[in-house]
């Protein structure tokens, strides 16, 4: 068992939650059929978890959605070199309103998640994932 440091990214925008959600989702394909998987971002949307709906059970009005995103090809490019990479593939991205009028996007840097395995082939794909994720978020909040 080892310890490693995860680098976490937090991005804020004045853009409304619904617009950022729509922009994120428009840039990802839906994982329905393999032949039409990836959206313009290179990512697919595998699943969403509406944490805002859970918070309503506690009487809190808050918009918060976790996106499970990835691409089986990218996952394969890493897991063939180290099966432990499957622990972090697909990735998770959290979109939420912070209660102060801002929409926030958060995720853990793929280079920090996959870098712990010390495999150049895995780290190379993780760096590419990181660039794509940064671009996806930048475009969504623009």
CSV table of C-alpha atoms in Angstrom, one decimal, residues 29 105 114:
chain,number,residue,atom,x,y,z
A,29,UNK,CA,-21.2,11.4,-26.9
A,105,UNK,CA,-16.6,22.2,-12.2
A,114,UNK,CA,-2.7,7.4,-13.2
